[in-house]
Amino acid sequence: MNGTPRALNRILLFIIGAKLLAVGVLLVLLATVPAVASWWHGWSASMWAGAENAFRQTHLPGREESWLWIVAGVILVAIIIAMIAWLSQQGKGRANLLVASDDDSAVDGEVRIGGGVAEQALRAALSERTDLAGASVATLEVKGQPGLRIRIQPRHGVAPHILAAEVSQLVEALDLVIGQKTPVLVHMVSGARARFTKAERVR
């Protein structure tokens, strides 16, 4: 129910982590192994000379500046745009509003119920259960319609079908309070504190 690109995030974290690890290993080798330091000095000097030669051979017509700076600027702008697009995808799907409907009373107006109301009510009810090692509730928007994702971590030995039925009863009670049937995803997970086969139940 959440549009956050988790797979892309993990790939980017792996790439960044691998690069940082490589840089760290290289720095250690440069500081401790003379042969690596000698190789680095020779390689960096040749690379710098090659870069200077490339800039000298790519002058703009009638100017001393190289058009490679324009290429570098375009690449940096593209990277910035990609980063902004990536940041905009984080947490996508979250919703603040659970109910928005016209009031049937004689007074003109609209009834709005924030997702925090349902989240706090369900979290309070779930926190009192001793058969849960953890629980979280979030309001998300799917295809333009708000819904709830209830993530619960049962303790070892708890029957999943009984727990799912009892959580569904809590959601039905919430529906009566807010006056609207809300789509709900009940997500059961296992963890270090509760070894349990993952199951999902959508209502």
JSON list of C-alpha atoms in Angstrom, two decimals:
[
{"chain": "A", "resi": 1, "resn": "MET", "atom": "CA", "xyz": [0.00, 0.00, 0.00]},
{"chain": "A", "resi": 2, "resn": "ASN", "atom": "CA", "xyz": [3.01, 2.28, 0.18]},
{"chain": "A", "resi": 3, "resn": "GLY", "atom": "CA", "xyz": [4.64, 3.64, -2.98]},
{"chain": "A", "resi": 4, "resn": "THR", "atom": "CA", "xyz": [8.11, 4.05, -1.47]},
{"chain": "A", "resi": 5, "resn": "PRO", "atom": "CA", "xyz": [10.63, 2.42, -3.88]},
{"chain": "A", "resi": 6, "resn": "ARG", "atom": "CA", "xyz": [12.19, 0.06, -1.34]},
{"chain": "A", "resi": 7, "resn": "ALA", "atom": "CA", "xyz": [14.03, -2.03, -3.94]},
{"chain": "A", "resi": 8, "resn": "LEU", "atom": "CA", "xyz": [15.62, 1.08, -5.47]},
{"chain": "A", "resi": 9, "resn": "ASN", "atom": "CA", "xyz": [16.52, 2.39, -2.02]},
{"chain": "A", "resi": 10, "resn": "ARG", "atom": "CA", "xyz": [18.27, -0.88, -1.15]},
{"chain": "A", "resi": 11, "resn": "ILE", "atom": "CA", "xyz": [20.18, -0.88, -4.45]},
{"chain": "A", "resi": 12, "resn": "LEU", "atom": "CA", "xyz": [21.31, 2.71, -3.92]},
{"chain": "A", "resi": 13, "resn": "LEU", "atom": "CA", "xyz": [22.35, 1.97, -0.33]},
{"chain": "A", "resi": 14, "resn": "PHE", "atom": "CA", "xyz": [24.32, -1.06, -1.52]},
{"chain": "A", "resi": 15, "resn": "ILE", "atom": "CA", "xyz": [26.11, 0.97, -4.21]},
{"chain": "A", "resi": 16, "resn": "ILE", "atom": "CA", "xyz": [26.90, 3.85, -1.83]},
{"chain": "A", "resi": 17, "resn": "GLY", "atom": "CA", "xyz": [28.05, 1.43, 0.86]},
{"chain": "A", "resi": 18, "resn": "ALA", "atom": "CA", "xyz": [30.27, -0.47, -1.58]},
{"chain": "A", "resi": 19, "resn": "LYS", "atom": "CA", "xyz": [31.86, 2.79, -2.77]},
{"chain": "A", "resi": 20, "resn": "LEU", "atom": "CA", "xyz": [32.48, 4.02, 0.76]},
{"chain": "A", "resi": 21, "resn": "LEU", "atom": "CA", "xyz": [33.98, 0.65, 1.67]},
{"chain": "A", "resi": 22, "resn": "ALA", "atom": "CA", "xyz": [36.27, 0.78, -1.38]},
{"chain": "A", "resi": 23, "resn": "VAL", "atom": "CA", "xyz": [37.37, 4.32, -0.54]},
{"chain": "A", "resi": 24, "resn": "GLY", "atom": "CA", "xyz": [38.05, 3.30, 3.07]},
{"chain": "A", "resi": 25, "resn": "VAL", "atom": "CA", "xyz": [40.12, 0.29, 2.01]},
{"chain": "A", "resi": 26, "resn": "LEU", "atom": "CA", "xyz": [42.05, 2.44, -0.47]},
{"chain": "A", "resi": 27, "resn": "LEU", "atom": "CA", "xyz": [42.85, 5.04, 2.19]},
{"chain": "A", "resi": 28, "resn": "VAL", "atom": "CA", "xyz": [44.09, 2.35, 4.56]},
{"chain": "A", "resi": 29, "resn": "LEU", "atom": "CA", "xyz": [46.28, 0.85, 1.85]},
{"chain": "A", "resi": 30, "resn": "LEU", "atom": "CA", "xyz": [47.66, 4.27, 0.89]},
{"chain": "A", "resi": 31, "resn": "ALA", "atom": "CA", "xyz": [48.62, 4.91, 4.50]},
{"chain": "A", "resi": 32, "resn": "THR", "atom": "CA", "xyz": [50.12, 1.49, 5.21]},
{"chain": "A", "resi": 33, "resn": "VAL", "atom": "CA", "xyz": [51.46, 0.03, 1.94]},
{"chain": "A", "resi": 34, "resn": "PRO", "atom": "CA", "xyz": [54.23, 2.05, 0.19]},
{"chain": "A", "resi": 35, "resn": "ALA", "atom": "CA", "xyz": [53.77, 0.20, -3.10]},
{"chain": "A", "resi": 36, "resn": "VAL", "atom": "CA", "xyz": [50.11, 1.25, -3.26]},
{"chain": "A", "resi": 37, "resn": "ALA", "atom": "CA", "xyz": [51.05, 4.85, -2.44]},
{"chain": "A", "resi": 38, "resn": "SER", "atom": "CA", "xyz": [53.62, 4.87, -5.26]},
{"chain": "A", "resi": 39, "resn": "TRP", "atom": "CA", "xyz": [51.07, 3.42, -7.70]},
{"chain": "A", "resi": 40, "resn": "TRP", "atom": "CA", "xyz": [48.50, 6.02, -6.65]},
{"chain": "A", "resi": 41, "resn": "HIS", "atom": "CA", "xyz": [50.87, 8.94, -7.19]},
{"chain": "A", "resi": 42, "resn": "GLY", "atom": "CA", "xyz": [51.77, 7.72, -10.67]},
{"chain": "A", "resi": 43, "resn": "TRP", "atom": "CA", "xyz": [48.17, 6.92, -11.65]},
{"chain": "A", "resi": 44, "resn": "SER", "atom": "CA", "xyz": [46.72, 10.20, -10.32]},
{"chain": "A", "resi": 45, "resn": "ALA", "atom": "CA", "xyz": [49.45, 12.23, -12.06]},
{"chain": "A", "resi": 46, "resn": "SER", "atom": "CA", "xyz": [48.72, 10.55, -15.41]},
{"chain": "A", "resi": 47, "resn": "MET", "atom": "CA", "xyz": [44.96, 11.01, -14.96]},
{"chain": "A", "resi": 48, "resn": "TRP", "atom": "CA", "xyz": [45.40, 14.71, -14.12]},
{"chain": "A", "resi": 49, "resn": "ALA", "atom": "CA", "xyz": [47.63, 15.21, -17.16]},
{"chain": "A", "resi": 50, "resn": "GLY", "atom": "CA", "xyz": [45.06, 13.48, -19.36]},
{"chain": "A", "resi": 51, "resn": "ALA", "atom": "CA", "xyz": [42.28, 15.68, -18.01]},
{"chain": "A", "resi": 52, "resn": "GLU", "atom": "CA", "xyz": [44.27, 18.86, -18.61]},
{"chain": "A", "resi": 53, "resn": "ASN", "atom": "CA", "xyz": [45.01, 17.73, -22.16]},
{"chain": "A", "resi": 54, "resn": "ALA", "atom": "CA", "xyz": [41.32, 17.00, -22.79]},
{"chain": "A", "resi": 55, "resn": "PHE", "atom": "CA", "xyz": [40.32, 20.48, -21.57]},
{"chain": "A", "resi": 56, "resn": "ARG", "atom": "CA", "xyz": [42.99, 22.11, -23.74]},
{"chain": "A", "resi": 57, "resn": "GLN", "atom": "CA", "xyz": [41.74, 20.32, -26.85]},
{"chain": "A", "resi": 58, "resn": "THR", "atom": "CA", "xyz": [38.05, 21.15, -26.33]},
{"chain": "A", "resi": 59, "resn": "HIS", "atom": "CA", "xyz": [38.05, 24.95, -26.35]},
{"chain": "A", "resi": 60, "resn": "LEU", "atom": "CA", "xyz": [34.90, 26.74, -27.40]},
{"chain": "A", "resi": 61, "resn": "PRO", "atom": "CA", "xyz": [35.30, 28.67, -30.69]},
{"chain": "A", "resi": 62, "resn": "GLY", "atom": "CA", "xyz": [36.92, 32.00, -29.94]},
{"chain": "A", "resi": 63, "resn": "ARG", "atom": "CA", "xyz": [37.11, 31.32, -26.18]},
{"chain": "A", "resi": 64, "resn": "GLU", "atom": "CA", "xyz": [39.57, 29.74, -23.78]},
{"chain": "A", "resi": 65, "resn": "GLU", "atom": "CA", "xyz": [36.94, 27.80, -21.85]},
{"chain": "A", "resi": 66, "resn": "SER", "atom": "CA", "xyz": [36.29, 24.14, -22.65]},
{"chain": "A", "resi": 67, "resn": "TRP", "atom": "CA", "xyz": [32.86, 22.86, -23.60]},
{"chain": "A", "resi": 68, "resn": "LEU", "atom": "CA", "xyz": [33.48, 19.98, -21.17]},
{"chain": "A", "resi": 69, "resn": "TRP", "atom": "CA", "xyz": [32.45, 22.36, -18.39]},
{"chain": "A", "resi": 70, "resn": "ILE", "atom": "CA", "xyz": [29.02, 22.65, -20.05]},
{"chain": "A", "resi": 71, "resn": "VAL", "atom": "CA", "xyz": [28.77, 18.86, -20.19]},
{"chain": "A", "resi": 72, "resn": "ALA", "atom": "CA", "xyz": [29.74, 18.62, -16.53]},
{"chain": "A", "resi": 73, "resn": "GLY", "atom": "CA", "xyz": [27.12, 21.24, -15.63]},
{"chain": "A", "resi": 74, "resn": "VAL", "atom": "CA", "xyz": [24.41, 19.36, -17.55]},
{"chain": "A", "resi": 75, "resn": "ILE", "atom": "CA", "xyz": [25.35, 16.12, -15.79]},
{"chain": "A", "resi": 76, "resn": "LEU", "atom": "CA", "xyz": [25.21, 17.83, -12.38]},
{"chain": "A", "resi": 77, "resn": "VAL", "atom": "CA", "xyz": [21.77, 19.29, -13.17]},
{"chain": "A", "resi": 78, "resn": "ALA", "atom": "CA", "xyz": [20.56, 15.84, -14.25]},
{"chain": "A", "resi": 79, "resn": "ILE", "atom": "CA", "xyz": [21.86, 14.32, -11.00]},
{"chain": "A", "resi": 80, "resn": "ILE", "atom": "CA", "xyz": [20.11, 17.03, -8.95]},
{"chain": "A", "resi": 81, "resn": "ILE", "atom": "CA", "xyz": [16.82, 16.43, -10.81]},
{"chain": "A", "resi": 82, "resn": "ALA", "atom": "CA", "xyz": [17.15, 12.68, -10.27]},
{"chain": "A", "resi": 83, "resn": "MET", "atom": "CA", "xyz": [17.80, 13.21, -6.55]},
{"chain": "A", "resi": 84, "resn": "ILE", "atom": "CA", "xyz": [14.74, 15.48, -6.25]},
{"chain": "A", "resi": 85, "resn": "ALA", "atom": "CA", "xyz": [12.61, 12.89, -8.06]},
{"chain": "A", "resi": 86, "resn": "TRP", "atom": "CA", "xyz": [13.97, 10.15, -5.79]},
{"chain": "A", "resi": 87, "resn": "LEU", "atom": "CA", "xyz": [13.26, 12.17, -2.63]},
{"chain": "A", "resi": 88, "resn": "SER", "atom": "CA", "xyz": [9.72, 12.89, -3.82]},
{"chain": "A", "resi": 89, "resn": "GLN", "atom": "CA", "xyz": [9.04, 9.15, -3.97]},
{"chain": "A", "resi": 90, "resn": "GLN", "atom": "CA", "xyz": [9.95, 8.57, -0.33]},
{"chain": "A", "resi": 91, "resn": "GLY", "atom": "CA", "xyz": [6.87, 7.92, 1.77]},
{"chain": "A", "resi": 92, "resn": "LYS", "atom": "CA", "xyz": [4.64, 8.21, -1.27]},
{"chain": "A", "resi": 93, "resn": "GLY", "atom": "CA", "xyz": [1.16, 6.94, -0.59]},
{"chain": "A", "resi": 94, "resn": "ARG", "atom": "CA", "xyz": [0.84, 8.39, 2.89]},
{"chain": "A", "resi": 95, "resn": "ALA", "atom": "CA", "xyz": [-2.46, 10.14, 3.57]},
{"chain": "A", "resi": 96, "resn": "ASN", "atom": "CA", "xyz": [-3.52, 12.56, 6.30]},
{"chain": "A", "resi": 97, "resn": "LEU", "atom": "CA", "xyz": [-7.26, 12.41, 5.65]},
{"chain": "A", "resi": 98, "resn": "LEU", "atom": "CA", "xyz": [-9.35, 9.28, 6.27]},
{"chain": "A", "resi": 99, "resn": "VAL", "atom": "CA", "xyz": [-12.90, 10.56, 5.78]},
{"chain": "A", "resi": 100, "resn": "ALA", "atom": "CA", "xyz": [-14.19, 13.58, 3.84]},
{"chain": "A", "resi": 101, "resn": "SER", "atom": "CA", "xyz": [-17.94, 13.71, 3.22]},
{"chain": "A", "resi": 102, "resn": "ASP", "atom": "CA", "xyz": [-20.77, 16.20, 3.07]},
{"chain": "A", "resi": 103, "resn": "ASP", "atom": "CA", "xyz": [-22.78, 16.76, 6.26]},
{"chain": "A", "resi": 104, "resn": "ASP", "atom": "CA", "xyz": [-26.45, 15.76, 5.95]},
{"chain": "A", "resi": 105, "resn": "SER", "atom": "CA", "xyz": [-27.54, 18.28, 8.55]},
{"chain": "A", "resi": 106, "resn": "ALA", "atom": "CA", "xyz": [-29.28, 21.56, 7.79]},
{"chain": "A", "resi": 107, "resn": "VAL", "atom": "CA", "xyz": [-26.00, 23.43, 8.19]},
{"chain": "A", "resi": 108, "resn": "ASP", "atom": "CA", "xyz": [-23.79, 23.49, 5.11]},
{"chain": "A", "resi": 109, "resn": "GLY", "atom": "CA", "xyz": [-20.38, 21.97, 5.63]},
{"chain": "A", "resi": 110, "resn": "GLU", "atom": "CA", "xyz": [-18.13, 18.95, 5.28]},
{"chain": "A", "resi": 111, "resn": "VAL", "atom": "CA", "xyz": [-17.05, 16.34, 7.79]},
{"chain": "A", "resi": 112, "resn": "ARG", "atom": "CA", "xyz": [-13.34, 15.55, 7.79]},
{"chain": "A", "resi": 113, "resn": "ILE", "atom": "CA", "xyz": [-11.65, 12.92, 9.94]},
{"chain": "A", "resi": 114, "resn": "GLY", "atom": "CA", "xyz": [-7.88, 12.77, 9.94]},
{"chain": "A", "resi": 115, "resn": "GLY", "atom": "CA", "xyz": [-6.02, 9.49, 9.67]},
{"chain": "A", "resi": 116, "resn": "GLY", "atom": "CA", "xyz": [-4.37, 10.18, 13.00]},
{"chain": "A", "resi": 117, "resn": "VAL", "atom": "CA", "xyz": [-7.69, 9.60, 14.76]},
{"chain": "A", "resi": 118, "resn": "ALA", "atom": "CA", "xyz": [-7.94, 6.02, 13.50]},
{"chain": "A", "resi": 119, "resn": "GLU", "atom": "CA", "xyz": [-4.22, 5.41, 13.95]},
{"chain": "A", "resi": 120, "resn": "GLN", "atom": "CA", "xyz": [-4.21, 6.50, 17.60]},
{"chain": "A", "resi": 121, "resn": "ALA", "atom": "CA", "xyz": [-7.41, 4.60, 18.42]},
{"chain": "A", "resi": 122, "resn": "LEU", "atom": "CA", "xyz": [-6.15, 1.34, 16.91]},
{"chain": "A", "resi": 123, "resn": "ARG", "atom": "CA", "xyz": [-2.67, 1.71, 18.37]},
{"chain": "A", "resi": 124, "resn": "ALA", "atom": "CA", "xyz": [-4.16, 2.25, 21.82]},
{"chain": "A", "resi": 125, "resn": "ALA", "atom": "CA", "xyz": [-6.33, -0.86, 21.47]},
{"chain": "A", "resi": 126, "resn": "LEU", "atom": "CA", "xyz": [-3.48, -2.99, 20.13]},
{"chain": "A", "resi": 127, "resn": "SER", "atom": "CA", "xyz": [-0.99, -1.80, 22.75]},
{"chain": "A", "resi": 128, "resn": "GLU", "atom": "CA", "xyz": [-3.11, -3.41, 25.47]},
{"chain": "A", "resi": 129, "resn": "ARG", "atom": "CA", "xyz": [-2.81, -6.86, 23.92]},
{"chain": "A", "resi": 130, "resn": "THR", "atom": "CA", "xyz": [-0.26, -9.15, 25.56]},
{"chain": "A", "resi": 131, "resn": "ASP", "atom": "CA", "xyz": [-0.18, -11.49, 22.56]},
{"chain": "A", "resi": 132, "resn": "LEU", "atom": "CA", "xyz": [1.52, -8.86, 20.38]},
{"chain": "A", "resi": 133, "resn": "ALA", "atom": "CA", "xyz": [5.22, -8.03, 20.41]},
{"chain": "A", "resi": 134, "resn": "GLY", "atom": "CA", "xyz": [4.63, -4.88, 18.37]},
{"chain": "A", "resi": 135, "resn": "ALA", "atom": "CA", "xyz": [2.04, -3.04, 16.29]},
{"chain": "A", "resi": 136, "resn": "SER", "atom": "CA", "xyz": [1.90, -0.03, 14.00]},
{"chain": "A", "resi": 137, "resn": "VAL", "atom": "CA", "xyz": [-0.90, 1.68, 12.09]},
{"chain": "A", "resi": 138, "resn": "ALA", "atom": "CA", "xyz": [-0.58, 3.97, 9.07]},
{"chain": "A", "resi": 139, "resn": "THR", "atom": "CA", "xyz": [-3.05, 5.76, 6.81]},
{"chain": "A", "resi": 140, "resn": "LEU", "atom": "CA", "xyz": [-2.22, 5.31, 3.13]},
{"chain": "A", "resi": 141, "resn": "GLU", "atom": "CA", "xyz": [-3.86, 6.29, -0.14]},
{"chain": "A", "resi": 142, "resn": "VAL", "atom": "CA", "xyz": [-4.44, 3.64, -2.80]},
{"chain": "A", "resi": 143, "resn": "LYS", "atom": "CA", "xyz": [-5.97, 4.63, -6.14]},
{"chain": "A", "resi": 144, "resn": "GLY", "atom": "CA", "xyz": [-7.28, 7.85, -4.65]},
{"chain": "A", "resi": 145, "resn": "GLN", "atom": "CA", "xyz": [-8.99, 6.15, -1.71]},
{"chain": "A", "resi": 146, "resn": "PRO", "atom": "CA", "xyz": [-7.62, 6.28, 1.85]},
{"chain": "A", "resi": 147, "resn": "GLY", "atom": "CA", "xyz": [-7.09, 3.05, 3.75]},
{"chain": "A", "resi": 148, "resn": "LEU", "atom": "CA", "xyz": [-5.33, 1.67, 6.81]},
{"chain": "A", "resi": 149, "resn": "ARG", "atom": "CA", "xyz": [-2.32, -0.60, 7.04]},
{"chain": "A", "resi": 150, "resn": "ILE", "atom": "CA", "xyz": [-2.09, -2.43, 10.35]},
{"chain": "A", "resi": 151, "resn": "ARG", "atom": "CA", "xyz": [1.27, -4.11, 10.88]},
{"chain": "A", "resi": 152, "resn": "ILE", "atom": "CA", "xyz": [1.33, -6.51, 13.82]},
{"chain": "A", "resi": 153, "resn": "GLN", "atom": "CA", "xyz": [4.00, -8.77, 15.24]},
{"chain": "A", "resi": 154, "resn": "PRO", "atom": "CA", "xyz": [2.41, -11.66, 17.14]},
{"chain": "A", "resi": 155, "resn": "ARG", "atom": "CA", "xyz": [4.22, -13.48, 19.89]},
{"chain": "A", "resi": 156, "resn": "HIS", "atom": "CA", "xyz": [5.27, -17.08, 19.41]},
{"chain": "A", "resi": 157, "resn": "GLY", "atom": "CA", "xyz": [2.37, -19.51, 19.59]},
{"chain": "A", "resi": 158, "resn": "VAL", "atom": "CA", "xyz": [-0.44, -17.05, 18.82]},
{"chain": "A", "resi": 159, "resn": "ALA", "atom": "CA", "xyz": [-2.98, -18.40, 16.29]},
{"chain": "A", "resi": 160, "resn": "PRO", "atom": "CA", "xyz": [-2.93, -16.12, 13.22]},
{"chain": "A", "resi": 161, "resn": "HIS", "atom": "CA", "xyz": [-6.55, -16.65, 12.20]},
{"chain": "A", "resi": 162, "resn": "ILE", "atom": "CA", "xyz": [-7.84, -15.79, 15.68]},
{"chain": "A", "resi": 163, "resn": "LEU", "atom": "CA", "xyz": [-5.65, -12.70, 15.87]},
{"chain": "A", "resi": 164, "resn": "ALA", "atom": "CA", "xyz": [-6.73, -11.56, 12.39]},
{"chain": "A", "resi": 165, "resn": "ALA", "atom": "CA", "xyz": [-10.40, -12.02, 13.32]},
{"chain": "A", "resi": 166, "resn": "GLU", "atom": "CA", "xyz": [-10.00, -9.99, 16.52]},
{"chain": "A", "resi": 167, "resn": "VAL", "atom": "CA", "xyz": [-8.16, -7.19, 14.70]},
{"chain": "A", "resi": 168, "resn": "SER", "atom": "CA", "xyz": [-10.94, -7.18, 12.12]},
{"chain": "A", "resi": 169, "resn": "GLN", "atom": "CA", "xyz": [-13.46, -6.70, 14.94]},
{"chain": "A", "resi": 170, "resn": "LEU", "atom": "CA", "xyz": [-11.51, -3.65, 16.11]},
{"chain": "A", "resi": 171, "resn": "VAL", "atom": "CA", "xyz": [-11.62, -2.24, 12.58]},
{"chain": "A", "resi": 172, "resn": "GLU", "atom": "CA", "xyz": [-15.37, -2.89, 12.33]},
{"chain": "A", "resi": 173, "resn": "ALA", "atom": "CA", "xyz": [-15.88, -1.02, 15.61]},
{"chain": "A", "resi": 174, "resn": "LEU", "atom": "CA", "xyz": [-13.85, 1.85, 14.18]},
{"chain": "A", "resi": 175, "resn": "ASP", "atom": "CA", "xyz": [-16.05, 1.84, 11.06]},
{"chain": "A", "resi": 176, "resn": "LEU", "atom": "CA", "xyz": [-19.13, 2.27, 13.25]},
{"chain": "A", "resi": 177, "resn": "VAL", "atom": "CA", "xyz": [-17.53, 5.24, 15.00]},
{"chain": "A", "resi": 178, "resn": "ILE", "atom": "CA", "xyz": [-16.45, 7.10, 11.87]},
{"chain": "A", "resi": 179, "resn": "GLY", "atom": "CA", "xyz": [-19.52, 6.09, 9.86]},
{"chain": "A", "resi": 180, "resn": "GLN", "atom": "CA", "xyz": [-17.61, 4.67, 6.90]},
{"chain": "A", "resi": 181, "resn": "LYS", "atom": "CA", "xyz": [-16.18, 1.31, 5.89]},
{"chain": "A", "resi": 182, "resn": "THR", "atom": "CA", "xyz": [-12.44, 1.67, 5.50]},
{"chain": "A", "resi": 183, "resn": "PRO", "atom": "CA", "xyz": [-10.19, -0.61, 3.40]},
{"chain": "A", "resi": 184, "resn": "VAL", "atom": "CA", "xyz": [-7.67, -2.29, 5.67]},
{"chain": "A", "resi": 185, "resn": "LEU", "atom": "CA", "xyz": [-4.55, -4.38, 5.15]},
{"chain": "A", "resi": 186, "resn": "VAL", "atom": "CA", "xyz": [-3.58, -6.48, 8.17]},
{"chain": "A", "resi": 187, "resn": "HIS", "atom": "CA", "xyz": [0.06, -7.41, 7.82]},
{"chain": "A", "resi": 188, "resn": "MET", "atom": "CA", "xyz": [1.52, -10.01, 10.19]},
{"chain": "A", "resi": 189, "resn": "VAL", "atom": "CA", "xyz": [5.28, -10.25, 10.43]},
{"chain": "A", "resi": 190, "resn": "SER", "atom": "CA", "xyz": [7.86, -12.25, 12.30]},
{"chain": "A", "resi": 191, "resn": "GLY", "atom": "CA", "xyz": [10.89, -10.88, 14.04]},
{"chain": "A", "resi": 192, "resn": "ALA", "atom": "CA", "xyz": [13.62, -11.57, 16.54]},
{"chain": "A", "resi": 193, "resn": "ARG", "atom": "CA", "xyz": [11.06, -11.51, 19.35]},
{"chain": "A", "resi": 194, "resn": "ALA", "atom": "CA", "xyz": [8.45, -13.64, 17.64]},
{"chain": "A", "resi": 195, "resn": "ARG", "atom": "CA", "xyz": [9.21, -16.40, 15.16]},
{"chain": "A", "resi": 196, "resn": "PHE", "atom": "CA", "xyz": [6.08, -16.51, 13.11]},
{"chain": "A", "resi": 197, "resn": "THR", "atom": "CA", "xyz": [5.18, -17.25, 9.51]},
{"chain": "A", "resi": 198, "resn": "LYS", "atom": "CA", "xyz": [4.28, -14.04, 7.69]},
{"chain": "A", "resi": 199, "resn": "ALA", "atom": "CA", "xyz": [0.64, -13.72, 6.67]},
{"chain": "A", "resi": 200, "resn": "GLU", "atom": "CA", "xyz": [-1.49, -10.98, 5.21]},
{"chain": "A", "resi": 201, "resn": "ARG", "atom": "CA", "xyz": [-5.21, -10.41, 5.39]},
{"chain": "A", "resi": 202, "resn": "VAL", "atom": "CA", "xyz": [-7.01, -7.78, 3.30]},
{"chain": "A", "resi": 203, "resn": "ARG", "atom": "CA", "xyz": [-10.53, -6.68, 4.08]}
]
